[in-house]
Amino acid sequence: MDQLFVNLKNMALHLIGVFAPDWLVSLSSILISVGAMTFLGIFIMMYLTLMERKVIGRMQNRIGPNRVGKWGLLQPVADAIKMLTKEDIVPEPADRLLHFLAPVMIVIPALLIFAVIPFGRNMTALDLNVGLLYFFAMSSTTTMVIFMAGWGSRNKYASLGGMRSVAQMISYEVPMVLSVVPVLLSVGSLSTGKIVEAQADLWFVLTPWGFFACVIFFLCGVAECNRSPFDLPEAESEIVAGFHTEFSGMKFALFYMAEFMNAFSIAALTATLFLGGWQGPLLPSWLWFILKTYSLLFVMMWFRGTLPRLRADQMMGLAWKFLLPLALVNILAAGLHLYLGGPAGFASALIILLGSFMGLSKVNRSYVPEKREYVLAD
Amino acid sequence: MNLIPTEHYLLFALVLFAAGVTGILTRRNVIGVLISIELMLNAAAINLVVFSHTVKTAPETGQLFAFFVIALAAAGAAVGLAIVLALYRNRHTVQTDEMNLLKW
Amino acid sequence: MVTQSGWIYLIPCYPLVAFLLNVFFGAKVLKEKAAWVSIAASVLSFFTALPFTAGCLQGKIYSDRFPWIAAGNGSLDFGYLIDPMAAVLIFVVTLVGTLIVVYSTGYMRSDAGYHRFFAYVSLFMSAMTTLVIANNFLLFFIAWEIMGLCSYLLIGFWFEKPAAAKACKKAFLVTRVGDIGLFLGILTLFTLFGTLHFEDIKDMAQTAAGNPLLPAAAFLVFCGTIGKSAQFPLHVWLPDAMEGPTPVSALIHAATMVAAGVYLLARAFPVLALSPDVMKIILYTGTGTAFVGAFIALGATDIKKVLAYSTISQLGFMVAAMGLGAVNAGFFHLVTHAFFKALLFMGAGSVIHGTGTQDLRELGGLFPKMKSTAWTFLIGALAISGIPPLAGFWSKDEILTASHGNNFIFTVLCVSAFITAFYMFRLFFLTFLGKEGAKSGHAHESPLSITGPLWVLAGCSLLAGLPGSPFMGMWLQNFLSGTRHGAHEPQAALMMISTALGAAGIAFAALFYLAVPGLAKTAEAVLRPAGSGLEKSMNSVASGIGTLFMKAGSFQNFFDKYFVDGIVNLSGYAAQLAASSIRRIQTGLVQHSLLVAFAVLMVFLYCGMK
Amino acid sequence: MESLQVLVKAGIYILMAAGSLAAIGAVFFPNLFYAGLSLAGVLICVAGIYLSAGADFLAMVQILIYVGAVMTLIIYAIMLTNIEEIKVSHLGIKQILLSILAVSGFAVLTASAILSIDWRPLSGQNRLEVHELGAALMSRYIFPFEVLGILLFAVLIGAIVIARKDKV
């Protein structure tokens, strides 16, 4: 069962290999995996929207979409049709090229990231030995695309929203990259496959530095995709809808899809790096992977359902004044843990981490603006 | 496994470099000039990478130097753009031909 | 036998001290007593000079040098030289000077600038004496210039009178033209001989015989004389110089300063002798001036103008003598002329003092009122006309005998002598005889301080001729030349002719002005326009020369402004032009300089690749 | 496998062509935002070239630093100095012609130099593992690495001091 999909692919290849020249066979193997990725992306995106609305509904003591299809299962299809049929409005002063290009170019990196995610034992599409760095590179290109969207639509709010989300993404990218360093220290390689294999006996999340790294990584990930507590840029109550205010119809759908794909990849990577990816006792590898990823997705939705939105300065403060120092200390703790090994390392790492956590939270007492007395108009 | 003969890499780098220089010489906007400078730096980095393996004792020299080039380019761009902003604030222009205080 | 004596330096110093005293203490301290200081100074210099004149009589020559400017290996040194010629002249100058100073105490009595006058006169005396005893051309030239200054100051003494101011300027400028010639002449002499001392030049004259510079030097020196001694082209300043007080005219424009020019010719004679054509120029100028001067004097109506033109004419005689080579004759005439011309001027002075006017038409019949002036004036007139026993006859006769060879010159000089006699007695008859003029009414005789010197000079005019006359065997000429045969043999015939000329002149004057009453008016009617016409033509010639100089000056100014300055400005402008063109390169645009840098890089690359 | 190689070679040439086009675009686009984006295109093509030349780590770093950080900086600068409106984006025609002339001269010279040399002995790559790079960075090139760190730190502070409004 474990290698189900791999075997399927090989069978298909043999089938093609019968009557096609060999170069066509290798080409088709690439095509098959790419096709699978794309289909997976779209399928996930659609049913994540549904899942989210169901979960948020349940949290708000309501059922969520159940009109369309059994338990609302066809709701995503309905949304898709709606999105396709909606008229695609392009604002007059907008820059035609940028307005068209932005949605296209935001989906590309989101999809490219899937190549690196290990869905199951030797089920990673492209096992680069710089896999993780590849992930960070792709996620960083989105900043430029957001600018394009914001600037292209010539809308003051859109460009301001774009600037804000870019600033937020850059701020959270730094702690995210640093939080991954302890994992590299212990594994010694950037390739995602090796990382998962290294967690065969012990998931990293169970080590002190691993746990903190996982929390930092997950929080930064959430911030990267502008979700939940950090969704200030396109929050309804704030500046209209952030950088994609001027987009409607299919273009807006693409933005929406890219957002969910990013969320999925963040969850997948957190699972790969810290929760042991597809490592799991009984179930087939890919099933473990799906379980872990979706549980993390559930946490994200949980955040969305419960946590209030962070103010802009609080958000920035969290990134630069809390997560970044914590990540740095985490690297130190991981170093100690690996170097000393055994319980001594474990204890020292734990102590350092808890100490720094307490210190940082004390230092970062939430900023209470001084009491303002209001002068009533006489 | 060298797929491409080295000349083509060098020619591509030359094209980039030539474009960069033309950009610097013709662009009327300082940020345009900065963009051209980035082009030239990339051209140089390509050459470094292409010849990195020729140093038998330390084959990774070229690539590391390319890495340093990229880092420095980023630093350069940062300071350059900071200066552009300061310039814009003081002289309300970023056109190179309007910045001719040294004109006789 | 050459000897030295310190006393000689004192001769010019006494008047100089007098000058300084008058200048610094004249106004406040001396006031009236300024005259006594000058008189004392001139008397002292006269008595200091006397022993040296005597020394020269015994054949001694006083000469000494002291280095004044040490330039490189050679050095310009000053000093004095008293040889027979200087001895005689120093005697004459100091004597006449003293008499005139005494005369002017009376004449200038009530004048405001009393001390100033005597200061200038003393300065003039010291300059004249320095000139006489100088032993080289440079000291001579310095004294020459100071005399020019003094003549300027004295002519313009009554500077509030515009005519006087104009006259002194005119005198100074015209003599300056001559002085420039003299200065160039001195420089040429210096280049020729390397020294300026009279004896050295006399010895070395032969060496430069062939050199073309010699005639040039000679002519240039002669220019000095033309200027100072009022010869033909540059004589215009002398008649105007009459604006000055009469003693000034007497001292400067009769006796001493104008004589300096002739003394210069005498000193430079060795050089002149070597250039025959310059001698010819001198001769013709001299005779020309003599004739013209005499003719204009005929038409003059002002006493002093008549005497001024007569001085010009007599100087013409002396210069002609020099031109003929008869240095001693010329010099002898200079000495006699000094005496009787000073006498005539002082006579005229006392007439002016008495009547208050200079115009002949307002004078007449003064004989009974001013007896001594009249008699002395008569003696002077007789002397100048060349009546035998008096001084004028002997010296003029000498000149006539010298010019005997060249009959054209001889005839012109004879005519001039005749005209001289005629205009002198015309002057005498118009002022002293005939009927009373407008101003003759209340004329009165001048005081003793004026008539005294008149009588002394009358005596000198009587006696001065004898030393040069045959009675004393041509002693003066021999003494001057230092040889036995100083002068030409006196020919009885010539003597007869010259006396005849003088007598004829006087007779005609008497005929015209005394005998026939109507004839005087017609004569005047004819003579006056002729005289003034000639005067005007002479003036126009002089001003022609002036404008010539003006043209040269303006051309030089034009050349200097446009060529010399032009070139300088051009270089400045060229530099500026070059700079402004190069400046354009500095466009201030960064990309331009980058482009240039890149182009240069490409050139290096290309060279590297070849 | 050689069919794959043909594909890769074709890919590389396409990347080079795209890179050159994007570079020319970056230089000649009047609208500066497009120029910025074409620069991003060039950077990504160059990253592809690095991959083909065997420098994977460098490619990823290139994209991460250049496209992530430098492009953001450039676009920020563009937005803050609202250059968009100014129409004339290039200098006078004379300057353009002269510089093109000079550059083409330079290009011809260098190209002739490149083509005249036989590079074969020098060609050939070896794909370097990231850990090899890391080891070399920390052993042989530790000094440049530290200096780079200090430099970036200084640049960080410097850029902020220059760019911010002086608190007057």
PDB file of N, CA, C and O in Angstrom, chain A residues 170-215:
ATOM      1  N   ILE A 170       8.565  40.048   4.389  1.00  0.00           N
ATOM      2  CA  ILE A 170      10.028  40.092   4.543  1.00  0.00           C
ATOM      3  C   ILE A 170      10.400  39.926   6.013  1.00  0.00           C
ATOM      4  O   ILE A 170      11.295  39.154   6.371  1.00  0.00           O
ATOM      5  N   SER A 171       9.601  40.622   6.854  1.00  0.00           N
ATOM      6  CA  SER A 171       9.950  40.541   8.284  1.00  0.00           C
ATOM      7  C   SER A 171       9.878  39.099   8.769  1.00  0.00           C
ATOM      8  O   SER A 171      10.713  38.656   9.537  1.00  0.00           O
ATOM      9  N   TYR A 172       8.852  38.330   8.314  1.00  0.00           N
ATOM     10  CA  TYR A 172       8.699  36.948   8.842  1.00  0.00           C
ATOM     11  C   TYR A 172       9.582  35.945   8.127  1.00  0.00           C
ATOM     12  O   TYR A 172       9.788  34.836   8.582  1.00  0.00           O
ATOM     13  N   GLU A 173      10.139  36.377   6.971  1.00  0.00           N
ATOM     14  CA  GLU A 173      11.001  35.417   6.255  1.00  0.00           C
ATOM     15  C   GLU A 173      12.283  35.174   7.043  1.00  0.00           C
ATOM     16  O   GLU A 173      12.781  34.049   7.115  1.00  0.00           O
ATOM     17  N   VAL A 174      12.775  36.252   7.691  1.00  0.00           N
ATOM     18  CA  VAL A 174      14.060  36.117   8.403  1.00  0.00           C
ATOM     19  C   VAL A 174      13.975  35.084   9.523  1.00  0.00           C
ATOM     20  O   VAL A 174      14.726  34.104   9.535  1.00  0.00           O
ATOM     21  N   PRO A 175      13.002  35.229  10.483  1.00  0.00           N
ATOM     22  CA  PRO A 175      12.966  34.215  11.549  1.00  0.00           C
ATOM     23  C   PRO A 175      12.676  32.826  10.991  1.00  0.00           C
ATOM     24  O   PRO A 175      13.214  31.822  11.459  1.00  0.00           O
ATOM     25  N   MET A 176      11.866  32.768   9.868  1.00  0.00           N
ATOM     26  CA  MET A 176      11.500  31.430   9.319  1.00  0.00           C
ATOM     27  C   MET A 176      12.769  30.698   8.881  1.00  0.00           C
ATOM     28  O   MET A 176      13.005  29.536   9.254  1.00  0.00           O
ATOM     29  N   VAL A 177      13.629  31.482   8.109  1.00  0.00           N
ATOM     30  CA  VAL A 177      14.840  30.820   7.604  1.00  0.00           C
ATOM     31  C   VAL A 177      15.728  30.381   8.767  1.00  0.00           C
ATOM     32  O   VAL A 177      16.268  29.279   8.784  1.00  0.00           O
ATOM     33  N   LEU A 178      15.825  31.269   9.788  1.00  0.00           N
ATOM     34  CA  LEU A 178      16.720  30.926  10.901  1.00  0.00           C
ATOM     35  C   LEU A 178      16.162  29.775  11.726  1.00  0.00           C
ATOM     36  O   LEU A 178      16.906  28.951  12.260  1.00  0.00           O
ATOM     37  N   SER A 179      14.818  29.671  11.789  1.00  0.00           N
ATOM     38  CA  SER A 179      14.278  28.582  12.619  1.00  0.00           C
ATOM     39  C   SER A 179      14.609  27.239  11.993  1.00  0.00           C
ATOM     40  O   SER A 179      14.696  26.229  12.697  1.00  0.00           O
ATOM     41  N   VAL A 180      14.852  27.192  10.682  1.00  0.00           N
ATOM     42  CA  VAL A 180      15.121  25.900  10.014  1.00  0.00           C
ATOM     43  C   VAL A 180      16.554  25.447  10.285  1.00  0.00           C
ATOM     44  O   VAL A 180      16.865  24.257  10.232  1.00  0.00           O
ATOM     45  N   VAL A 181      17.423  26.426  10.643  1.00  0.00           N
ATOM     46  CA  VAL A 181      18.849  26.077  10.786  1.00  0.00           C
ATOM     47  C   VAL A 181      19.090  24.916  11.753  1.00  0.00           C
ATOM     48  O   VAL A 181      19.865  23.999  11.452  1.00  0.00           O
ATOM     49  N   PRO A 182      18.432  24.854  12.946  1.00  0.00           N
ATOM     50  CA  PRO A 182      18.701  23.712  13.846  1.00  0.00           C
ATOM     51  C   PRO A 182      18.449  22.362  13.150  1.00  0.00           C
ATOM     52  O   PRO A 182      19.237  21.418  13.284  1.00  0.00           O
ATOM     53  N   VAL A 183      17.413  22.343  12.311  1.00  0.00           N
ATOM     54  CA  VAL A 183      17.119  21.056  11.619  1.00  0.00           C
ATOM     55  C   VAL A 183      18.309  20.693  10.732  1.00  0.00           C
ATOM     56  O   VAL A 183      18.806  19.570  10.730  1.00  0.00           O
ATOM     57  N   LEU A 184      18.814  21.750  10.024  1.00  0.00           N
ATOM     58  CA  LEU A 184      19.957  21.455   9.131  1.00  0.00           C
ATOM     59  C   LEU A 184      21.144  20.982   9.948  1.00  0.00           C
ATOM     60  O   LEU A 184      21.873  20.071   9.541  1.00  0.00           O
ATOM     61  N   LEU A 185      21.295  21.610  11.130  1.00  0.00           N
ATOM     62  CA  LEU A 185      22.442  21.216  11.968  1.00  0.00           C
ATOM     63  C   LEU A 185      22.378  19.703  12.231  1.00  0.00           C
ATOM     64  O   LEU A 185      23.346  18.985  12.027  1.00  0.00           O
ATOM     65  N   SER A 186      21.167  19.266  12.618  1.00  0.00           N
ATOM     66  CA  SER A 186      21.109  17.839  13.010  1.00  0.00           C
ATOM     67  C   SER A 186      21.147  16.950  11.781  1.00  0.00           C
ATOM     68  O   SER A 186      21.835  15.931  11.756  1.00  0.00           O
ATOM     69  N   VAL A 187      20.517  17.377  10.678  1.00  0.00           N
ATOM     70  CA  VAL A 187      20.445  16.465   9.502  1.00  0.00           C
ATOM     71  C   VAL A 187      21.709  16.600   8.650  1.00  0.00           C
ATOM     72  O   VAL A 187      22.280  15.629   8.198  1.00  0.00           O
ATOM     73  N   GLY A 188      22.167  17.849   8.471  1.00  0.00           N
ATOM     74  CA  GLY A 188      23.400  17.993   7.679  1.00  0.00           C
ATOM     75  C   GLY A 188      23.118  18.110   6.202  1.00  0.00           C
ATOM     76  O   GLY A 188      24.026  18.280   5.413  1.00  0.00           O
ATOM     77  N   SER A 189      21.884  18.091   5.805  1.00  0.00           N
ATOM     78  CA  SER A 189      21.621  18.246   4.358  1.00  0.00           C
ATOM     79  C   SER A 189      20.351  19.048   4.177  1.00  0.00           C
ATOM     80  O   SER A 189      19.487  19.099   5.049  1.00  0.00           O
ATOM     81  N   LEU A 190      20.317  19.699   3.034  1.00  0.00           N
ATOM     82  CA  LEU A 190      19.145  20.557   2.777  1.00  0.00           C
ATOM     83  C   LEU A 190      18.011  19.776   2.126  1.00  0.00           C
ATOM     84  O   LEU A 190      16.900  20.265   2.022  1.00  0.00           O
ATOM     85  N   SER A 191      18.304  18.565   1.679  1.00  0.00           N
ATOM     86  CA  SER A 191      17.254  17.889   0.883  1.00  0.00           C
ATOM     87  C   SER A 191      16.143  17.384   1.793  1.00  0.00           C
ATOM     88  O   SER A 191      16.398  16.810   2.884  1.00  0.00           O
ATOM     89  N   THR A 192      14.922  17.629   1.382  1.00  0.00           N
ATOM     90  CA  THR A 192      13.763  17.296   2.253  1.00  0.00           C
ATOM     91  C   THR A 192      13.696  15.788   2.497  1.00  0.00           C
ATOM     92  O   THR A 192      13.428  15.333   3.621  1.00  0.00           O
ATOM     93  N   GLY A 193      14.020  15.001   1.495  1.00  0.00           N
ATOM     94  CA  GLY A 193      13.947  13.542   1.657  1.00  0.00           C
ATOM     95  C   GLY A 193      14.824  13.091   2.821  1.00  0.00           C
ATOM     96  O   GLY A 193      14.375  12.384   3.754  1.00  0.00           O
ATOM     97  N   LYS A 194      16.100  13.604   2.798  1.00  0.00           N
ATOM     98  CA  LYS A 194      17.032  13.183   3.870  1.00  0.00           C
ATOM     99  C   LYS A 194      16.508  13.611   5.224  1.00  0.00           C
ATOM    100  O   LYS A 194      16.636  12.871   6.218  1.00  0.00           O
ATOM    101  N   ILE A 195      15.897  14.852   5.243  1.00  0.00           N
ATOM    102  CA  ILE A 195      15.415  15.331   6.553  1.00  0.00           C
ATOM    103  C   ILE A 195      14.392  14.343   7.113  1.00  0.00           C
ATOM    104  O   ILE A 195      14.429  13.958   8.288  1.00  0.00           O
ATOM    105  N   VAL A 196      13.480  13.905   6.233  1.00  0.00           N
ATOM    106  CA  VAL A 196      12.423  12.998   6.735  1.00  0.00           C
ATOM    107  C   VAL A 196      13.050  11.687   7.198  1.00  0.00           C
ATOM    108  O   VAL A 196      12.777  11.193   8.299  1.00  0.00           O
ATOM    109  N   GLU A 197      14.031  11.186   6.376  1.00  0.00           N
ATOM    110  CA  GLU A 197      14.633   9.903   6.799  1.00  0.00           C
ATOM    111  C   GLU A 197      15.325  10.047   8.155  1.00  0.00           C
ATOM    112  O   GLU A 197      15.268   9.178   9.018  1.00  0.00           O
ATOM    113  N   ALA A 198      15.925  11.270   8.357  1.00  0.00           N
ATOM    114  CA  ALA A 198      16.646  11.440   9.630  1.00  0.00           C
ATOM    115  C   ALA A 198      15.678  11.379  10.804  1.00  0.00           C
ATOM    116  O   ALA A 198      16.063  11.082  11.937  1.00  0.00           O
ATOM    117  N   GLN A 199      14.376  11.606  10.541  1.00  0.00           N
ATOM    118  CA  GLN A 199      13.447  11.609  11.681  1.00  0.00           C
ATOM    119  C   GLN A 199      12.815  10.229  11.887  1.00  0.00           C
ATOM    120  O   GLN A 199      11.786  10.119  12.560  1.00  0.00           O
ATOM    121  N   ALA A 200      13.458   9.217  11.331  1.00  0.00           N
ATOM    122  CA  ALA A 200      12.829   7.877  11.416  1.00  0.00           C
ATOM    123  C   ALA A 200      12.544   7.510  12.878  1.00  0.00           C
ATOM    124  O   ALA A 200      11.412   7.256  13.277  1.00  0.00           O
ATOM    125  N   ASP A 201      13.540   7.631  13.730  1.00  0.00           N
ATOM    126  CA  ASP A 201      13.315   7.167  15.115  1.00  0.00           C
ATOM    127  C   ASP A 201      12.790   8.309  15.994  1.00  0.00           C
ATOM    128  O   ASP A 201      11.959   8.117  16.849  1.00  0.00           O
ATOM    129  N   LEU A 202      13.251   9.544  15.755  1.00  0.00           N
ATOM    130  CA  LEU A 202      12.835  10.613  16.678  1.00  0.00           C
ATOM    131  C   LEU A 202      12.366  11.824  15.891  1.00  0.00           C
ATOM    132  O   LEU A 202      13.113  12.372  15.091  1.00  0.00           O
ATOM    133  N   TRP A 203      11.091  12.199  16.072  1.00  0.00           N
ATOM    134  CA  TRP A 203      10.632  13.400  15.383  1.00  0.00           C
ATOM    135  C   TRP A 203      11.314  14.606  16.019  1.00  0.00           C
ATOM    136  O   TRP A 203      11.463  14.661  17.225  1.00  0.00           O
ATOM    137  N   PHE A 204      11.674  15.550  15.208  1.00  0.00           N
ATOM    138  CA  PHE A 204      12.415  16.699  15.752  1.00  0.00           C
ATOM    139  C   PHE A 204      11.562  17.488  16.737  1.00  0.00           C
ATOM    140  O   PHE A 204      12.051  18.159  17.623  1.00  0.00           O
ATOM    141  N   VAL A 205      10.227  17.442  16.531  1.00  0.00           N
ATOM    142  CA  VAL A 205       9.398  18.290  17.393  1.00  0.00           C
ATOM    143  C   VAL A 205       9.522  17.887  18.865  1.00  0.00           C
ATOM    144  O   VAL A 205       9.320  18.690  19.758  1.00  0.00           O
ATOM    145  N   LEU A 206       9.962  16.623  19.064  1.00  0.00           N
ATOM    146  CA  LEU A 206      10.038  16.173  20.452  1.00  0.00           C
ATOM    147  C   LEU A 206      11.293  16.706  21.154  1.00  0.00           C
ATOM    148  O   LEU A 206      11.403  16.681  22.358  1.00  0.00           O
ATOM    149  N   THR A 207      12.250  17.159  20.381  1.00  0.00           N
ATOM    150  CA  THR A 207      13.445  17.750  21.054  1.00  0.00           C
ATOM    151  C   THR A 207      13.112  19.192  21.461  1.00  0.00           C
ATOM    152  O   THR A 207      12.269  19.833  20.812  1.00  0.00           O
ATOM    153  N   PRO A 208      13.704  19.738  22.518  1.00  0.00           N
ATOM    154  CA  PRO A 208      13.331  21.104  22.972  1.00  0.00           C
ATOM    155  C   PRO A 208      13.490  22.134  21.847  1.00  0.00           C
ATOM    156  O   PRO A 208      12.553  22.846  21.534  1.00  0.00           O
ATOM    157  N   TRP A 209      14.713  22.092  21.231  1.00  0.00           N
ATOM    158  CA  TRP A 209      14.912  23.109  20.179  1.00  0.00           C
ATOM    159  C   TRP A 209      13.957  22.829  19.023  1.00  0.00           C
ATOM    160  O   TRP A 209      13.403  23.700  18.394  1.00  0.00           O
ATOM    161  N   GLY A 210      13.644  21.569  18.770  1.00  0.00           N
ATOM    162  CA  GLY A 210      12.760  21.198  17.673  1.00  0.00           C
ATOM    163  C   GLY A 210      11.384  21.794  17.881  1.00  0.00           C
ATOM    164  O   GLY A 210      10.792  22.405  16.982  1.00  0.00           O
ATOM    165  N   PHE A 211      10.904  21.647  19.138  1.00  0.00           N
ATOM    166  CA  PHE A 211       9.567  22.165  19.415  1.00  0.00           C
ATOM    167  C   PHE A 211       9.503  23.668  19.157  1.00  0.00           C
ATOM    168  O   PHE A 211       8.670  24.167  18.411  1.00  0.00           O
ATOM    169  N   PHE A 212      10.497  24.381  19.749  1.00  0.00           N
ATOM    170  CA  PHE A 212      10.463  25.847  19.572  1.00  0.00           C
ATOM    171  C   PHE A 212      10.597  26.210  18.088  1.00  0.00           C
ATOM    172  O   PHE A 212       9.868  27.052  17.557  1.00  0.00           O
ATOM    173  N   ALA A 213      11.531  25.469  17.410  1.00  0.00           N
ATOM    174  CA  ALA A 213      11.725  25.754  15.973  1.00  0.00           C
ATOM    175  C   ALA A 213      10.420  25.533  15.226  1.00  0.00           C
ATOM    176  O   ALA A 213      10.004  26.354  14.401  1.00  0.00           O
ATOM    177  N   CYS A 214       9.725  24.443  15.597  1.00  0.00           N
ATOM    178  CA  CYS A 214       8.475  24.133  14.875  1.00  0.00           C
ATOM    179  C   CYS A 214       7.473  25.266  15.082  1.00  0.00           C
ATOM    180  O   CYS A 214       6.886  25.775  14.110  1.00  0.00           O
ATOM    181  N   VAL A 215       7.374  25.740  16.357  1.00  0.00           N
ATOM    182  CA  VAL A 215       6.400  26.818  16.635  1.00  0.00           C
ATOM    183  C   VAL A 215       6.755  28.065  15.801  1.00  0.00           C
ATOM    184  O   VAL A 215       5.919  28.623  15.085  1.00  0.00           O
TER     185      VAL A 215
END
